[in-house]
Every structure is written in C-alpha cells, then in structure tokens.
XYZ file of N, CA and C in Angstrom:
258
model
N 148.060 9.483 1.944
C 147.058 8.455 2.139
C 145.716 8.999 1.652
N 144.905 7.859 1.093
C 143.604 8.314 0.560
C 142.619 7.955 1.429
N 141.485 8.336 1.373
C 141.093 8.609 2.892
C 139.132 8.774 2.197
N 138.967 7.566 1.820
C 137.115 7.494 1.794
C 136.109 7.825 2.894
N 135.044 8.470 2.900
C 134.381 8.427 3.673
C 132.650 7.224 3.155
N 132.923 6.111 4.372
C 131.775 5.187 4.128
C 130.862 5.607 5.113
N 130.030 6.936 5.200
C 129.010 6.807 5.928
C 129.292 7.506 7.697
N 128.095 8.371 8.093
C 128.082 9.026 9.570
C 129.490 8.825 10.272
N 130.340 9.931 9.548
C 131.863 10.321 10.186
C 132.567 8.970 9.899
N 132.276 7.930 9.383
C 133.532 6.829 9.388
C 134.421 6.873 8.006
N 135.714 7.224 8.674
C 136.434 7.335 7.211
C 137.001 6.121 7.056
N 137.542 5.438 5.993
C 138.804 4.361 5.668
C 140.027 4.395 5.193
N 140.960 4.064 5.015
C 142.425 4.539 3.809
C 141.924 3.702 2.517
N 141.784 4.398 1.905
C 141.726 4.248 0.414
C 142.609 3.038 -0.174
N 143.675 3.337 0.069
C 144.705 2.664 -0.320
C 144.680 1.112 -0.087
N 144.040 1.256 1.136
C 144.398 -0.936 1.646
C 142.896 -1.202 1.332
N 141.733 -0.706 0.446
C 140.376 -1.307 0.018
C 140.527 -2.392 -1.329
N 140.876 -3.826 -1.323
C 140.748 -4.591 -2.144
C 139.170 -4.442 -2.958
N 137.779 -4.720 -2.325
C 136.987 -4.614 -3.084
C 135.609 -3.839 -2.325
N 134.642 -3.669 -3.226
C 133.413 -3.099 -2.365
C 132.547 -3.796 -3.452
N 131.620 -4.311 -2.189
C 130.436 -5.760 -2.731
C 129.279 -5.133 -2.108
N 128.137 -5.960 -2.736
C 127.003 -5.997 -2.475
C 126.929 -7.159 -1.085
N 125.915 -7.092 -0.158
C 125.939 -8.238 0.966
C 124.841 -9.330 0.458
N 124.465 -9.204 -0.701
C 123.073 -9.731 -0.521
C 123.394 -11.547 -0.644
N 124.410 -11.829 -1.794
C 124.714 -12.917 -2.115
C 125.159 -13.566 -0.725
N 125.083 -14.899 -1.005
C 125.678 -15.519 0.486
C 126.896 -16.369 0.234
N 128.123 -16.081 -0.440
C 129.748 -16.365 -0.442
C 129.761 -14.838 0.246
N 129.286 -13.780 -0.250
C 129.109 -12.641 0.948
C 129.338 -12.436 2.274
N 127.851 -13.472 2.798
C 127.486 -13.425 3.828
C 128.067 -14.270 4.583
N 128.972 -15.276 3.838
C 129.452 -16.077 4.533
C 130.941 -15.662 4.916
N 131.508 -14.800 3.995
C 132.647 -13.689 4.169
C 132.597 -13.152 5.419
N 131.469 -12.300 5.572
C 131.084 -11.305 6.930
C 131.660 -13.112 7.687
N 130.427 -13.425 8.116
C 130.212 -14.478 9.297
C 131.616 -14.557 9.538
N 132.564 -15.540 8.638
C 134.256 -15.990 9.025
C 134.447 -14.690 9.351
N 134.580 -13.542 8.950
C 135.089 -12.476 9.447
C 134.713 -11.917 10.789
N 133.220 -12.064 11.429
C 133.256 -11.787 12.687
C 133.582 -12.951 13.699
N 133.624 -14.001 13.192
C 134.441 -15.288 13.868
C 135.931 -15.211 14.262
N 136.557 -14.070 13.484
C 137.991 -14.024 13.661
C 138.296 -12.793 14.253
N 137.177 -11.834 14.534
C 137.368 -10.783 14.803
C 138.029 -9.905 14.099
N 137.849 -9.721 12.344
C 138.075 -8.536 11.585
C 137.178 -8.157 11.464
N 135.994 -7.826 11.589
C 134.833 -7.279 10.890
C 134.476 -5.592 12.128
N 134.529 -5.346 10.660
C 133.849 -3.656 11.858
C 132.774 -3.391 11.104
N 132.038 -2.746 11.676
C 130.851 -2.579 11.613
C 130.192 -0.961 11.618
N 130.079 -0.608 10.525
C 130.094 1.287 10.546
C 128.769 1.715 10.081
N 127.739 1.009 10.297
C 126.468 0.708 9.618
C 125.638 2.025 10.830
N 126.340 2.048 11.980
C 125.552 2.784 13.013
C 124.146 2.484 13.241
N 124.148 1.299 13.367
C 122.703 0.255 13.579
C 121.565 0.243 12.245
N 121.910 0.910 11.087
C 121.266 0.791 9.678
C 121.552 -0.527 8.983
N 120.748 -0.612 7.911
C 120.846 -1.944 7.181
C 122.331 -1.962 6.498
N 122.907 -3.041 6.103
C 123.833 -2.674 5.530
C 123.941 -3.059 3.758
N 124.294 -2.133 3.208
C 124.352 -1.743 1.991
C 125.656 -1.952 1.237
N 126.476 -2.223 1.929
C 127.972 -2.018 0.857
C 128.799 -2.770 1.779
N 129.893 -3.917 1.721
C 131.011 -4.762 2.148
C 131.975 -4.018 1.275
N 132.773 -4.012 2.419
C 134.239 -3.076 2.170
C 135.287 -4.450 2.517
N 136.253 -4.979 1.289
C 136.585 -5.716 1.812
C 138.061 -5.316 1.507
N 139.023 -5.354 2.480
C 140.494 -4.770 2.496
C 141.713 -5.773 2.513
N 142.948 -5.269 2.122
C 143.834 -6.236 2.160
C 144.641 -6.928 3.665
N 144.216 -6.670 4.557
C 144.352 -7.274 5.597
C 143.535 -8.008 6.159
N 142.629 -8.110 5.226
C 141.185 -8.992 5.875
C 140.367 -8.657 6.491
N 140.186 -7.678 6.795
C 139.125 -7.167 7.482
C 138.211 -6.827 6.660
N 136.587 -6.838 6.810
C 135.758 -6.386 6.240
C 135.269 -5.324 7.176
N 134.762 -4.699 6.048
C 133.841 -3.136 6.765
C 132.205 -3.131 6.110
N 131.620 -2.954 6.823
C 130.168 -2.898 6.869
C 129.464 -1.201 6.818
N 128.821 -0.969 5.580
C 128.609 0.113 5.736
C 126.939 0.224 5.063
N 126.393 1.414 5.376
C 124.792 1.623 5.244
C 125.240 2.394 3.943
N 125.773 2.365 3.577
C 126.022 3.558 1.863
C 125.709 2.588 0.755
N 125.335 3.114 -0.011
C 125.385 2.248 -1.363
C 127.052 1.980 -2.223
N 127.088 0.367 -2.836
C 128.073 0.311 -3.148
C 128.657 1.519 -3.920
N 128.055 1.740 -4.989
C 127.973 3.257 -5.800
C 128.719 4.366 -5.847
N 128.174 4.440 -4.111
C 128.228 5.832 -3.831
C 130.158 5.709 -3.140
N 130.053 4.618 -2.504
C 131.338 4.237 -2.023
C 132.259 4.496 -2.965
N 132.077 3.631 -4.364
C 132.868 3.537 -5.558
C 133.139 5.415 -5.693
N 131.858 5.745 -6.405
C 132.178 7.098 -6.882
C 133.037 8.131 -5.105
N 132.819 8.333 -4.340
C 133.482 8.925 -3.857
C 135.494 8.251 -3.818
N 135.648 7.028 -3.810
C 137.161 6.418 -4.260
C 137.318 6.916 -4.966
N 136.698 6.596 -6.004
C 137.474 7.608 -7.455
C 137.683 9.043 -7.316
N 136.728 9.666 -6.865
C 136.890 10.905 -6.708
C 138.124 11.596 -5.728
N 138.134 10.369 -4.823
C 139.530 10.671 -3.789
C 140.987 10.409 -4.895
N 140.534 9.585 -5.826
C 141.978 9.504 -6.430
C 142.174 10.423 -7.414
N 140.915 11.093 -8.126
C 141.441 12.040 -9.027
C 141.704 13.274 -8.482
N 141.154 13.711 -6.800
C 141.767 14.770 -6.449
C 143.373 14.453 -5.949
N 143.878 13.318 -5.843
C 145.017 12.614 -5.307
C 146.392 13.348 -6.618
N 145.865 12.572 -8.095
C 145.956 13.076 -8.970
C 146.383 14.346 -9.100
N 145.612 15.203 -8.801
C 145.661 16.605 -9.469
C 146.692 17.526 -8.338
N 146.819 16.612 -7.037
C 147.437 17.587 -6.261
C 148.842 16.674 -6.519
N 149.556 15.997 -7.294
C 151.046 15.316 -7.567
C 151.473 16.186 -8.338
C-alpha cells in the first residue's frame, strides 16, 4: 500500500486517491458541503485554511492545509519509490 502524507502526521493510502483539487471553485465547494451532509468528509486541515481536496474512490473527501502541488509531488514520489522497490 502507498501511503501519502497530507499534512501534521495525517497519512492516506495512495492507492484509493481518485483526484486532488483546488477548493476555491464552487462544484468544489459544493462537493465538500454533499460530502459533510453524508458524513464522508474528514477534515485534516488541523484548524488551518484549506488548500488541497483529496477526493477518493469511496467518496470520501479529505481536506487538507498542503498545497495541491505539494500533495501531487509527494504521490508521485511514493510511486516511484513503490517502483524501485518491485
């Protein structure tokens, strides 16, 4: 299992992350909202602004204070060390 870290100790599995968005747009924001309406939404922001929507294949969204970016480049980086240890 691949194993991202989004921010102050919260890790994710790599593997079940469909996409990572910006929050600013509001089909976004309206994502989050249904999502804390249904109770998938976690929230890993540790009371910071949030910077990056983690959105996964079970529906849940994740909320994180990291830049999308930084999210992206550390995934990749989990998969090319994934890579090198097969």
């Amino acid at each position: 299992m691949k194993l991202i870290n989004v921010g102050f100790g919260n890790i994710i599995a790599g593997d079940r992350v469909v996409a990572i968005v910006s929050p600013d747009s509001a089909p976004i924001k309206r994502i989050i909202q249904e999502s804390k309406e249904k109770g998938l939404l976690i929230d890993a922001t540790c009371g910071r602004r949030t910077r990056a929507v983690i959105i996964t294949d079970s529906d849940h969204v994740i909320l994180s204070a990291i830049q999308t970016e930084t999210i992206a480049g550390r995934a990749e980086q989990t998969r090319e060390d994934a890579t090198e240890n097969e």
